[in-house]
PDB file of C-alpha atoms and ligand atoms in Angstrom:
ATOM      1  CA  UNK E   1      33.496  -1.593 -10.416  1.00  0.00           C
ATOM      2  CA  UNK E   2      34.575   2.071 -11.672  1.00  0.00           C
ATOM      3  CA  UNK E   3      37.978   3.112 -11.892  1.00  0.00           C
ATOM      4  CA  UNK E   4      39.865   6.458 -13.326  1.00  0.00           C
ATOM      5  CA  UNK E   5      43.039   7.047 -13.338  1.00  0.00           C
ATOM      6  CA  UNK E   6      45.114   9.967 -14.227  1.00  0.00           C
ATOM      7  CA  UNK E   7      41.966  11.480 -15.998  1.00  0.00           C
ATOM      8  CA  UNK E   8      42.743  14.286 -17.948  1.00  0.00           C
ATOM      9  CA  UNK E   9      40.584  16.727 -19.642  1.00  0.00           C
ATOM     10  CA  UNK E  10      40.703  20.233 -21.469  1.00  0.00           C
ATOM     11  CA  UNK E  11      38.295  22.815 -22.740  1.00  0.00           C
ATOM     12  CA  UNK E  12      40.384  25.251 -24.991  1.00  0.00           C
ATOM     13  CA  UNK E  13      43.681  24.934 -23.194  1.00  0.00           C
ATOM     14  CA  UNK E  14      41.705  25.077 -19.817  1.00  0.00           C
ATOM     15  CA  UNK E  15      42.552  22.273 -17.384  1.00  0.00           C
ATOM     16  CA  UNK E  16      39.299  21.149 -16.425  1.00  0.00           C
ATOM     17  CA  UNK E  17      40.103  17.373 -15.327  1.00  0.00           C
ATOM     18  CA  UNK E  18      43.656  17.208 -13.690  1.00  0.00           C
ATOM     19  CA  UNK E  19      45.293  14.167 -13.359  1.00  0.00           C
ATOM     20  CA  UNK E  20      42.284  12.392 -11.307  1.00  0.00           C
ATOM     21  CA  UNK E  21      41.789   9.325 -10.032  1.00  0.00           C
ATOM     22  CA  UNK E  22      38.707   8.036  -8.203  1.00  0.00           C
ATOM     23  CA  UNK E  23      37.783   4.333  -7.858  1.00  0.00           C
ATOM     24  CA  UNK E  24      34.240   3.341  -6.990  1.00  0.00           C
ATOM     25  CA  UNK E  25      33.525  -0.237  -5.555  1.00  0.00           C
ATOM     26  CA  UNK E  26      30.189  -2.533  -5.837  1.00  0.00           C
ATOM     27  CA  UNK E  27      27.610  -1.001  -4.007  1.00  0.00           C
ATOM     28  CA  UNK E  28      29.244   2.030  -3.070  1.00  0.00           C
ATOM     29  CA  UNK E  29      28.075   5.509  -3.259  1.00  0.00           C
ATOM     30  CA  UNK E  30      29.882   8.389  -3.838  1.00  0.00           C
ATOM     31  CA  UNK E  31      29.451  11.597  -3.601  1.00  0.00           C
ATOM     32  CA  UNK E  32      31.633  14.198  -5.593  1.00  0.00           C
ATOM     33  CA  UNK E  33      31.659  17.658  -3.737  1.00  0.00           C
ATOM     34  CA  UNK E  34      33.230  20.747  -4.941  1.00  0.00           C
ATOM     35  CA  UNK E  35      32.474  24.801  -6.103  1.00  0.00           C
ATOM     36  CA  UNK E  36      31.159  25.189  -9.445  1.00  0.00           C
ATOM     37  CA  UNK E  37      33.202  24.367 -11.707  1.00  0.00           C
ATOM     38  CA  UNK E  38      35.467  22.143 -10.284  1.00  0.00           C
ATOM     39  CA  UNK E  39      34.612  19.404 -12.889  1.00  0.00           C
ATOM     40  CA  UNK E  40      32.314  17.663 -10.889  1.00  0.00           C
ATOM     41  CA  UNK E  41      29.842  17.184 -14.103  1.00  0.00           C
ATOM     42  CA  UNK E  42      32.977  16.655 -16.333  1.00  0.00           C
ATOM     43  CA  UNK E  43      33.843  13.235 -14.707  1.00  0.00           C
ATOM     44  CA  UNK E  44      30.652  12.399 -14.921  1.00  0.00           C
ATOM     45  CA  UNK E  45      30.404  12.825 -18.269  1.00  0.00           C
ATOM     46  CA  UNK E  46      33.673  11.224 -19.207  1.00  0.00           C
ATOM     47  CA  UNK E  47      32.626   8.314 -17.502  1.00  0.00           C
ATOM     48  CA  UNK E  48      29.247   7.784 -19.916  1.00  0.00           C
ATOM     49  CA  UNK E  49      31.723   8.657 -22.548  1.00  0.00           C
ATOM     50  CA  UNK E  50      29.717  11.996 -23.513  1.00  0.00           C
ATOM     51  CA  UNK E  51      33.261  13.660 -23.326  1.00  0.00           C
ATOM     52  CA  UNK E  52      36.259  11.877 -24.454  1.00  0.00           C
ATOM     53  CA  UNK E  53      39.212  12.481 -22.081  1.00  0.00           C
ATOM     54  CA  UNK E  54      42.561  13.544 -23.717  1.00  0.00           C
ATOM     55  CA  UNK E  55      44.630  11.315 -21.096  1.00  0.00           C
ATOM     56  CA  UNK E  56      44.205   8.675 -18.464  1.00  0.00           C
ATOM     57  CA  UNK E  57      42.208   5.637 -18.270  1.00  0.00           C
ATOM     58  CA  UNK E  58      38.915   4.675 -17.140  1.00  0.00           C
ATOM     59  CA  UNK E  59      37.810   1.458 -16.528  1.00  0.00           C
ATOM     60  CA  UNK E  60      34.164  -0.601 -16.277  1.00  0.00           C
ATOM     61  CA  UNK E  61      33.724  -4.099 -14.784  1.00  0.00           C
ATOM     62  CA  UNK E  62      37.784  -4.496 -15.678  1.00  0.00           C
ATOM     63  CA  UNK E  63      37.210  -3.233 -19.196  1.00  0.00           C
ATOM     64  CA  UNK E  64      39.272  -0.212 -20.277  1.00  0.00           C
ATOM     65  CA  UNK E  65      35.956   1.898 -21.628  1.00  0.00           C
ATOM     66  CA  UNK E  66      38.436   5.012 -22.109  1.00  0.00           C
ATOM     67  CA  UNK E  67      39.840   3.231 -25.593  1.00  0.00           C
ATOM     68  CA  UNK E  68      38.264   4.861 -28.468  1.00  0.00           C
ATOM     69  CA  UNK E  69      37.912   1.742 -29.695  1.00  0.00           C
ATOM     70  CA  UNK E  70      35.013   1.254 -27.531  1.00  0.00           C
ATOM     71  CA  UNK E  71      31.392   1.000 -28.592  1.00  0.00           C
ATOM     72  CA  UNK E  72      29.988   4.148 -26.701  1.00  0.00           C
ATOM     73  CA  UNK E  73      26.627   2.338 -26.718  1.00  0.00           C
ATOM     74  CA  UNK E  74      27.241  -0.631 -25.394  1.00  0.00           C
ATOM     75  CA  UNK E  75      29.277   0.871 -22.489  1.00  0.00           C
ATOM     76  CA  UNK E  76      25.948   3.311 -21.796  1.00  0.00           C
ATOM     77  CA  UNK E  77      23.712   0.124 -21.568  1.00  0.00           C
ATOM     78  CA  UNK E  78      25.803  -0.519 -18.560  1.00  0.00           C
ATOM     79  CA  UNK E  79      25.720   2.564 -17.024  1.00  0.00           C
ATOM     80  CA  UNK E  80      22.542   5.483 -16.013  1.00  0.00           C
ATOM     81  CA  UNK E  81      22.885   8.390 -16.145  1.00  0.00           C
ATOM     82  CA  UNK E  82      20.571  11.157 -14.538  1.00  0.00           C
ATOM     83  CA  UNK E  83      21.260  15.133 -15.203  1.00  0.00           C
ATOM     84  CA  UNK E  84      19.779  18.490 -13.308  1.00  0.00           C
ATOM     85  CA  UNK E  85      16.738  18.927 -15.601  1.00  0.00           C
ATOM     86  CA  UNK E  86      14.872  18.414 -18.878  1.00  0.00           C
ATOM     87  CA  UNK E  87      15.819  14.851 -18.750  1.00  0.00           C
ATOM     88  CA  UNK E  88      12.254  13.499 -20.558  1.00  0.00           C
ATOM     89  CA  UNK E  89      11.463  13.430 -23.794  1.00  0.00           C
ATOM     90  CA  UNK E  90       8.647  15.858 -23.788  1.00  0.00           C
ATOM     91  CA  UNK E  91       6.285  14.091 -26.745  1.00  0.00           C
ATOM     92  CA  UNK E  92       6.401  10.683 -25.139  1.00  0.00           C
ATOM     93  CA  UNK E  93       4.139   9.053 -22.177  1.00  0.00           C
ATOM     94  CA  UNK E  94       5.648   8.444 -19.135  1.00  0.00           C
ATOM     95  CA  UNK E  95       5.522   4.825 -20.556  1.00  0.00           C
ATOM     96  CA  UNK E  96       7.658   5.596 -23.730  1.00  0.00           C
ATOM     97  CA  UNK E  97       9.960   7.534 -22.422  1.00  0.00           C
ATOM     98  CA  UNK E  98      10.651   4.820 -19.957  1.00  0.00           C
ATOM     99  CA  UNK E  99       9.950   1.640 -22.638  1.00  0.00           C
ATOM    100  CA  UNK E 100      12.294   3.361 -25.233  1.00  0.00           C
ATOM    101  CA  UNK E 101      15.461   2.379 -24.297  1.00  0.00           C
ATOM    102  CA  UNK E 102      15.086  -0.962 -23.262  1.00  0.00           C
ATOM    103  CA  UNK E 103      13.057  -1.812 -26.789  1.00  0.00           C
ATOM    104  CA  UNK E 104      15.186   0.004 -28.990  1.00  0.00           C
ATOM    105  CA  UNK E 105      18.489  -0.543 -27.532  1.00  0.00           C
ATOM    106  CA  UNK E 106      17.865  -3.741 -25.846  1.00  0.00           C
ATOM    107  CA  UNK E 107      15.576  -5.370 -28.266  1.00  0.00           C
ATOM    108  CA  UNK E 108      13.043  -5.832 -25.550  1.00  0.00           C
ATOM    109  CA  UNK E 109       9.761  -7.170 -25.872  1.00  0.00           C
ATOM    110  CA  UNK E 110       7.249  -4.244 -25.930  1.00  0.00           C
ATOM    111  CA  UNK E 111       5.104  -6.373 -23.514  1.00  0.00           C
ATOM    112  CA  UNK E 112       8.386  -7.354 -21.448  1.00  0.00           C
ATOM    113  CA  UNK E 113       9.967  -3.627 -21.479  1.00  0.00           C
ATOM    114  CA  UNK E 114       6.144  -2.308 -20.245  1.00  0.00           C
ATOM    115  CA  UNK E 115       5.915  -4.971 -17.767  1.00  0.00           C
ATOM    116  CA  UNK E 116       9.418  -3.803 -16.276  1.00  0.00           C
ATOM    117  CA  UNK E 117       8.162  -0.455 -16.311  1.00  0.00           C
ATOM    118  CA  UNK E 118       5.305  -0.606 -14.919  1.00  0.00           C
ATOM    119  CA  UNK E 119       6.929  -2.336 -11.840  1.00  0.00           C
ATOM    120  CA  UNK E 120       9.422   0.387 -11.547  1.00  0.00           C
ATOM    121  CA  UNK E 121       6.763   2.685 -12.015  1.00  0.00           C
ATOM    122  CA  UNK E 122       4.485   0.889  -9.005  1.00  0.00           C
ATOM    123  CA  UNK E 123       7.835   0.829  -6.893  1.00  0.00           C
ATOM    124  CA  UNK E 124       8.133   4.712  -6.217  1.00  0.00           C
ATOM    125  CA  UNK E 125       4.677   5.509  -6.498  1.00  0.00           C
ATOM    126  CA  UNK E 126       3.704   6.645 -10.015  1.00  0.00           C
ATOM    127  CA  UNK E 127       2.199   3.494 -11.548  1.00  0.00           C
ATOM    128  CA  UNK E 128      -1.122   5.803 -12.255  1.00  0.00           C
ATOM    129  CA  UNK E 129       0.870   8.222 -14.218  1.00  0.00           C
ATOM    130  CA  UNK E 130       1.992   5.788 -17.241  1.00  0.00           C
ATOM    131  CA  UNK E 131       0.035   7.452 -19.406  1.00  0.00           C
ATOM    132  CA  UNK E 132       0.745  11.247 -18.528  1.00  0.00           C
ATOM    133  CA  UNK E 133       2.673  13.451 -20.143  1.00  0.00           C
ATOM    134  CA  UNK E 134       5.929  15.026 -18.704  1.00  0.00           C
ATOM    135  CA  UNK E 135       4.307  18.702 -18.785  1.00  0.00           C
ATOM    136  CA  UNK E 136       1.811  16.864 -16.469  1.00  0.00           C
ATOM    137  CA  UNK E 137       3.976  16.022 -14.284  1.00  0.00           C
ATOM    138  CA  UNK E 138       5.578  17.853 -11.324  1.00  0.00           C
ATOM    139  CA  UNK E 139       9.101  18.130 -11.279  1.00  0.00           C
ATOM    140  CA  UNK E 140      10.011  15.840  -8.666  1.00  0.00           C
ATOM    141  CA  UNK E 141       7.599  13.304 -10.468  1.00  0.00           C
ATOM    142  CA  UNK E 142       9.071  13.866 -13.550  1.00  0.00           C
ATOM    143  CA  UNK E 143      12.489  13.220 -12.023  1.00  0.00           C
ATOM    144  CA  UNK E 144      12.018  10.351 -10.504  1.00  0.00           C
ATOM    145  CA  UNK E 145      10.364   8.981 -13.867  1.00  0.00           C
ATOM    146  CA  UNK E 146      14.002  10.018 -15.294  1.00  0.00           C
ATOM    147  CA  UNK E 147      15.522   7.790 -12.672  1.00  0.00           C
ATOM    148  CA  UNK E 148      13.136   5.199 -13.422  1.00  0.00           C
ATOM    149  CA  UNK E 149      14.204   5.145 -17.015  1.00  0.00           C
ATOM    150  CA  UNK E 150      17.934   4.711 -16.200  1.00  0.00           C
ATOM    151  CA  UNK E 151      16.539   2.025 -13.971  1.00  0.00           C
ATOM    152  CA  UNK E 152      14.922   0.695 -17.209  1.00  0.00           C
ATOM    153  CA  UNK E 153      18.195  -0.549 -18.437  1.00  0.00           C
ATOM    154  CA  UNK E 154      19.591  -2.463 -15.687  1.00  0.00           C
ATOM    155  CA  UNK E 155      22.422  -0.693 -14.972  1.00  0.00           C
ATOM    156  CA  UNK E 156      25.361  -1.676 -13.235  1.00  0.00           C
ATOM    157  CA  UNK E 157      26.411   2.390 -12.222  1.00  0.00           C
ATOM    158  CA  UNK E 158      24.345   5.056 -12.094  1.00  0.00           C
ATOM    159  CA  UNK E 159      25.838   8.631 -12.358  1.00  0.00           C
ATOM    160  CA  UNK E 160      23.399  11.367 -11.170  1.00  0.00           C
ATOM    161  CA  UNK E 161      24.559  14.996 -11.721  1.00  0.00           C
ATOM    162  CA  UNK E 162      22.513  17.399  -9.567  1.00  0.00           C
ATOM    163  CA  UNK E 163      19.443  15.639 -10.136  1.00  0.00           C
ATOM    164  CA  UNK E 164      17.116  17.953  -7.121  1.00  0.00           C
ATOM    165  CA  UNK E 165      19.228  20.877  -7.816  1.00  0.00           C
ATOM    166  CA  UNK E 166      16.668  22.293  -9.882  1.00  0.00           C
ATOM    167  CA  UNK E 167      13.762  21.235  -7.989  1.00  0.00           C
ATOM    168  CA  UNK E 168      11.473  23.413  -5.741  1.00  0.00           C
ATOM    169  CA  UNK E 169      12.563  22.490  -1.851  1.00  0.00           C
ATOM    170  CA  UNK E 170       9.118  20.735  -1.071  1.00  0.00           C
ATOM    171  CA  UNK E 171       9.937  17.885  -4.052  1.00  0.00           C
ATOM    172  CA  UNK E 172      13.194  17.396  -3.217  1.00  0.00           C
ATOM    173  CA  UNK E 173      12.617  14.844  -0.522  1.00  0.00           C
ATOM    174  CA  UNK E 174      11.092  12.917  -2.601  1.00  0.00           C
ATOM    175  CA  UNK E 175      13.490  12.600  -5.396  1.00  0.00           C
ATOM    176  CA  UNK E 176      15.881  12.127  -1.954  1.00  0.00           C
ATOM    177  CA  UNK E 177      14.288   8.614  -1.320  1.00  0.00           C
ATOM    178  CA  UNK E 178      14.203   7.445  -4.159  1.00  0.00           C
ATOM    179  CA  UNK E 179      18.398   7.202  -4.316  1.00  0.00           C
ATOM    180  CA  UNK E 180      18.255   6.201  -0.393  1.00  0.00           C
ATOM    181  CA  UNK E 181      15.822   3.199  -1.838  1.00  0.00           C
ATOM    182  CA  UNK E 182      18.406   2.465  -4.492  1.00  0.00           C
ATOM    183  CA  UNK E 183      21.256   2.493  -1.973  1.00  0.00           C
ATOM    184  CA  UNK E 184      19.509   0.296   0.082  1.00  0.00           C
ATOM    185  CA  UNK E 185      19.200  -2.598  -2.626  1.00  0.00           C
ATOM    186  CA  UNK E 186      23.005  -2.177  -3.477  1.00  0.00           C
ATOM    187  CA  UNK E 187      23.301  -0.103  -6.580  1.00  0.00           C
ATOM    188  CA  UNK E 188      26.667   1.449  -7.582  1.00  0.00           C
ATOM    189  CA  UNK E 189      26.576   4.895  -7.406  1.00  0.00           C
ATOM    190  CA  UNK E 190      28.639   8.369  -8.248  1.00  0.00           C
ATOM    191  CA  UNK E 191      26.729  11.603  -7.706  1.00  0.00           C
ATOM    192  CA  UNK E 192      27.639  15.046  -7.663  1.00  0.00           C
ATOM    193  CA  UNK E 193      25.715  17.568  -5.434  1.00  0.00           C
ATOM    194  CA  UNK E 194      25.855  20.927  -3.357  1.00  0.00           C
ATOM    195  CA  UNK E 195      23.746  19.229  -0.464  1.00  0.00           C
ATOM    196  CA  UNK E 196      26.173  18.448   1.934  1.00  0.00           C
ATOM    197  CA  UNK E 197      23.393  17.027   4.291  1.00  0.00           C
ATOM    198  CA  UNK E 198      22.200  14.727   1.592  1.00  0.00           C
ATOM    199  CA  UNK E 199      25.836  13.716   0.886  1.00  0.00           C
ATOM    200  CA  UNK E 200      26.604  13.249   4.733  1.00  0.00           C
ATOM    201  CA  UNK E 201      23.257  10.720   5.139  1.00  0.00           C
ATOM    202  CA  UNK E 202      23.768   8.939   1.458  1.00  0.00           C
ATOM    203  CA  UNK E 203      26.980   8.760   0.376  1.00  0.00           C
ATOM    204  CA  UNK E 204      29.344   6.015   1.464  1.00  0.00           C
ATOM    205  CA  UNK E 205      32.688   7.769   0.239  1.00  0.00           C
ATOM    206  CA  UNK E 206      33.109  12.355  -0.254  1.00  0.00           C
ATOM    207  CA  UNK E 207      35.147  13.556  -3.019  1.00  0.00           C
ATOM    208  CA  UNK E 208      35.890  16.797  -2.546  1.00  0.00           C
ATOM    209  CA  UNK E 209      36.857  18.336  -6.010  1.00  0.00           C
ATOM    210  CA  UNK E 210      38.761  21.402  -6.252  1.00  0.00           C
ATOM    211  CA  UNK E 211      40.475  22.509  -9.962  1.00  0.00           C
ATOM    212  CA  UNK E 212      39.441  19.169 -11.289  1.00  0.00           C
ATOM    213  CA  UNK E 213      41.915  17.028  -8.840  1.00  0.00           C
ATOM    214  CA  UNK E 214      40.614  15.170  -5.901  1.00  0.00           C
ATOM    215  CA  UNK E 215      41.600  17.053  -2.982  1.00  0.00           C
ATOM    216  CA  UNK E 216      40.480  14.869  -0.503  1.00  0.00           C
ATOM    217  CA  UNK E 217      38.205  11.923  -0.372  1.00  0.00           C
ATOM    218  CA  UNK E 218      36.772   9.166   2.881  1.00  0.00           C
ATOM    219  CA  UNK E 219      33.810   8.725   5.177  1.00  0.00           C
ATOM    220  CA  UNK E 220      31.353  11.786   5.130  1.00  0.00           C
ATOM    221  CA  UNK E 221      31.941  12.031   8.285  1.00  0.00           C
ATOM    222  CA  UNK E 222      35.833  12.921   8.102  1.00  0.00           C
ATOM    223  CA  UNK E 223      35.544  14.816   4.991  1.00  0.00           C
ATOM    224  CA  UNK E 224      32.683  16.978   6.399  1.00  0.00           C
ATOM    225  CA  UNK E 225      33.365  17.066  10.110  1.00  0.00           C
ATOM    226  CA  UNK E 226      37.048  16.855  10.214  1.00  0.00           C
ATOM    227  CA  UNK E 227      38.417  17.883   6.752  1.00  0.00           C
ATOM    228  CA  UNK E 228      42.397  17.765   6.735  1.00  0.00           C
ATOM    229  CA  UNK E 229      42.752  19.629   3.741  1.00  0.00           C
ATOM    230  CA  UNK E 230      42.811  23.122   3.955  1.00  0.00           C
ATOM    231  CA  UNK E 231      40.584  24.089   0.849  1.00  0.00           C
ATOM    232  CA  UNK E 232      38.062  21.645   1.810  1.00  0.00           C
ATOM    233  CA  UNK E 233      37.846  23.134   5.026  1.00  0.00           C
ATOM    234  CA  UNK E 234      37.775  26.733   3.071  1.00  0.00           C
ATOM    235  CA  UNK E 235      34.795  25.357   1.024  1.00  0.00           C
ATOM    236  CA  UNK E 236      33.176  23.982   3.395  1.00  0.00           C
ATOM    237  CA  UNK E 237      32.892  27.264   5.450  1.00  0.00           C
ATOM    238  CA  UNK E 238      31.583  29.468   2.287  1.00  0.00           C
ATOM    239  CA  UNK E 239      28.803  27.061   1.842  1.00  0.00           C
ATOM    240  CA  UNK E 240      27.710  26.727   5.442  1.00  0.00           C
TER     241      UNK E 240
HETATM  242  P1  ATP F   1      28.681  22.995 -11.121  1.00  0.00           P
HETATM  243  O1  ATP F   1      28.774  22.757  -9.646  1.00  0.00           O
HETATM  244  O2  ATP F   1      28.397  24.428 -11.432  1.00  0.00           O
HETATM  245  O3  ATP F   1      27.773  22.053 -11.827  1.00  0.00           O
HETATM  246  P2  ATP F   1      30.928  21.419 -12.061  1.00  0.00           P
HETATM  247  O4  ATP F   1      31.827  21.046 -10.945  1.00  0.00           O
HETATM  248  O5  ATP F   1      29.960  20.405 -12.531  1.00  0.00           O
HETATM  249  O6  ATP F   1      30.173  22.774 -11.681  1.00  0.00           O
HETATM  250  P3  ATP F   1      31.877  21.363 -14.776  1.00  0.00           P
HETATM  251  O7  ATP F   1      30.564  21.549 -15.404  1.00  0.00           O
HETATM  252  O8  ATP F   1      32.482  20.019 -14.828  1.00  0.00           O
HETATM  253  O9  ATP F   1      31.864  21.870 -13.258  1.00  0.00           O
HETATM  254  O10 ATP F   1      32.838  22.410 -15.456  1.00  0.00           O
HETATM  255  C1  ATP F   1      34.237  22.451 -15.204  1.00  0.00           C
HETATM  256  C2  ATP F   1      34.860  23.502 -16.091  1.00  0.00           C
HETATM  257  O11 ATP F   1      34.808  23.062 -17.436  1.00  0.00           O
HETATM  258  C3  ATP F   1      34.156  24.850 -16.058  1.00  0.00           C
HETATM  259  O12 ATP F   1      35.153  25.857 -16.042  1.00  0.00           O
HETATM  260  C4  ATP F   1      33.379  24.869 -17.344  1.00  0.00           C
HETATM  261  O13 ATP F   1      33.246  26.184 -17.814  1.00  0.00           O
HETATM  262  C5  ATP F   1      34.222  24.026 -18.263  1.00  0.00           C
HETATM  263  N1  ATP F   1      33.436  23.319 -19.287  1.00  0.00           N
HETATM  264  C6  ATP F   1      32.552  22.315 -19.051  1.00  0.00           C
HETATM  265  N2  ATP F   1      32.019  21.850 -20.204  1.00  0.00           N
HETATM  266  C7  ATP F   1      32.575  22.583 -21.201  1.00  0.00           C
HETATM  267  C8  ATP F   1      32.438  22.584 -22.629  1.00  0.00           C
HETATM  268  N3  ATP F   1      31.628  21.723 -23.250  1.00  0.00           N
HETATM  269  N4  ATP F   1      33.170  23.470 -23.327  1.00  0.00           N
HETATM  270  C9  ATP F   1      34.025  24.334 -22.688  1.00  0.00           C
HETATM  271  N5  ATP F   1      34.193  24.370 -21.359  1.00  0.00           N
HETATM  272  C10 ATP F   1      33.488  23.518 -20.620  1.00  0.00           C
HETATM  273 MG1   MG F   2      27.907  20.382 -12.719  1.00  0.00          MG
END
C-alpha cells in the first residue's frame, strides 16, 4: 500500500531523513520507534505531503505521490492523519469538526456526512457528545473525536504521530482501543510512539529509527526482545 524509498530530507543542511526506505502492506501496522528526533514525525509528514522530501520516492496505492506534480489534496483524501494535540478546531461542534471534511472536500451530503458521523461517533462511545464543544471535552474524548474525523474520510492509511503522548495516563487506554478496534477491522496503519508496550501489543511490524535511517525493523517481538542491532539494543535500555 505505502512505499518510500531512499527518502531524503533536510532542515538547514541537517540530515533529518537519510536515505530511508519503509514499505507498509494492506492491513499492516507499523510502528516507528526511535529517540527524539530521529525523524519519526518527519516521515510522517512527508508521507501526507506536509513536507516535501528533497530525494527519494514515495508511493500510494502504486502512484508515485512524491512528484510535485501531485495534487496534495487529493493524495490527503486518501490518507488520515492524527498528531499529539490540538488536533480540533476549537469553534466547531464535535459534529463540524467531524462533517467538515467530508462536505467540503468530498462534496458530501450534509445529511449523508452527519449520518456517517454520527455512526462513527456511536461506534467508540461519544454519540451524546455531537453537539459539545472541544473545550468540553476531555482529552482522550477529544482525541478520539480527532480519530473519528480522519475516519470521516475513508481513508486508505492512517498516520498517527504520538496521538496519547500528551494525554493524562488514566485516558490513554482509551484512546489505546480505539487503534486496537481499527486494527482489528483491517486498516493500514504507520504510527510513531515512545510506548514500547503499546507498540509490542499493536503493531504488526517495529521500525526502529535512529538519525533518520531505519536501523532495524520485524516482529515486535524480535525488535523488542531480541534486537540485533546494537543501537536499538542501546535505546532500548535508556528507555526501560
Ligand atoms: P520526537 O520523538 O521528539 O517527536 P521525532 O523522531 O518525531 O522526535 P522529528 O520531529 O521528525 O523527530 O525531527 C527530526 C529532526 O528534524 C529534529 O532534529 C528536528 O529538530 C528537525 N526538524 C523537524 N521539523 C523541522 C522544521 N520544520 N524545521 C527545522 N528542523 C526541523
Ligand atoms: Mg515526533
Amino acid at each position: 500500500l505505502l512505499r518510500c524509498r531512499g527518502l531524503r530530507k533536510e532542515f538547514a543542511g541537517q540530515v533529518v531523513l537519510d536515505r530511508l526506505d519503509l514499505t507498509v502492506d494492506e492491513h499492516r501496522v507499523v510502528a516507528l520507534i526511535g529517540a527524539s528526533g530521529s525523524g519519526k514525525s518527519t516521515l510522517l509528514r512527508c508521507v501526507n505531503l506536509l513536507e516535501e522530501v528533497d530525494d527519494g520516492t514515495i508511493e500510494l496505492d502504486g502512484e508515485d505521490i512524491s512528484d510535485p506534480r501531485v495534487d496534495a489534496d487529493r493524495v490527503r483524501r486518501r490518507i488520515g492523519m492524527v498528531f499529539q494535540a490540538y488536533n480540533l478546531f476549537p469553534h466547531l461542534s464535535v459534529l463540524d469538526n467531524i462533517t467538515l471534511a467530508p462536505r467540503r472536500v468530498h462534496r458530501r451530503a450534509r445529511a449523508e456526512a452527519e449520518a456517517q458521523a454520527r455512526d462513527l461517533l456511536d461506534r467508540v462511545g461519544l454519540g451524546a457528545k455531537a453537539h459539545a464543544f472541544p473545550d468540553g471535552l476531555s482529552g482522550g474524548q477529544q482525541q478520539r473525536v480527532a480519530i473519528v474525523r480522519a475516519l470521516a474520510n475513508s481513508p486508505r492509511l492512517m498516520l498517527l504521530d504520538e496521538v496519547t503522548s500528551a494525554l493524562d495516563p488514566e485516558l490513554v487506554g482509551e484512546v489505546l482501543t480505539m487503534i486496537r478496534d481499527l486494527k482489528a477491522d483491517g486498516m493500514t496503519m504507520v504510527l510513531a510512539t515512545h510506548e514500547m508496550g503499546f507498540a509490542r501489543e499493536v503493531a504488526d511490524e517495529v521500525c526502529f529509527l535512529d538519525a533518520g535511517r531505519v536501523v532495524e525493523s520485524g516482529p515486535p517481538e524480535q525488535v523488542l526482545g531480541e534486537p540485533t542491532q546494537a543501537r536499538t539494543r542501546q535505546f532500548l535500555r535508556r528507555i526501560i
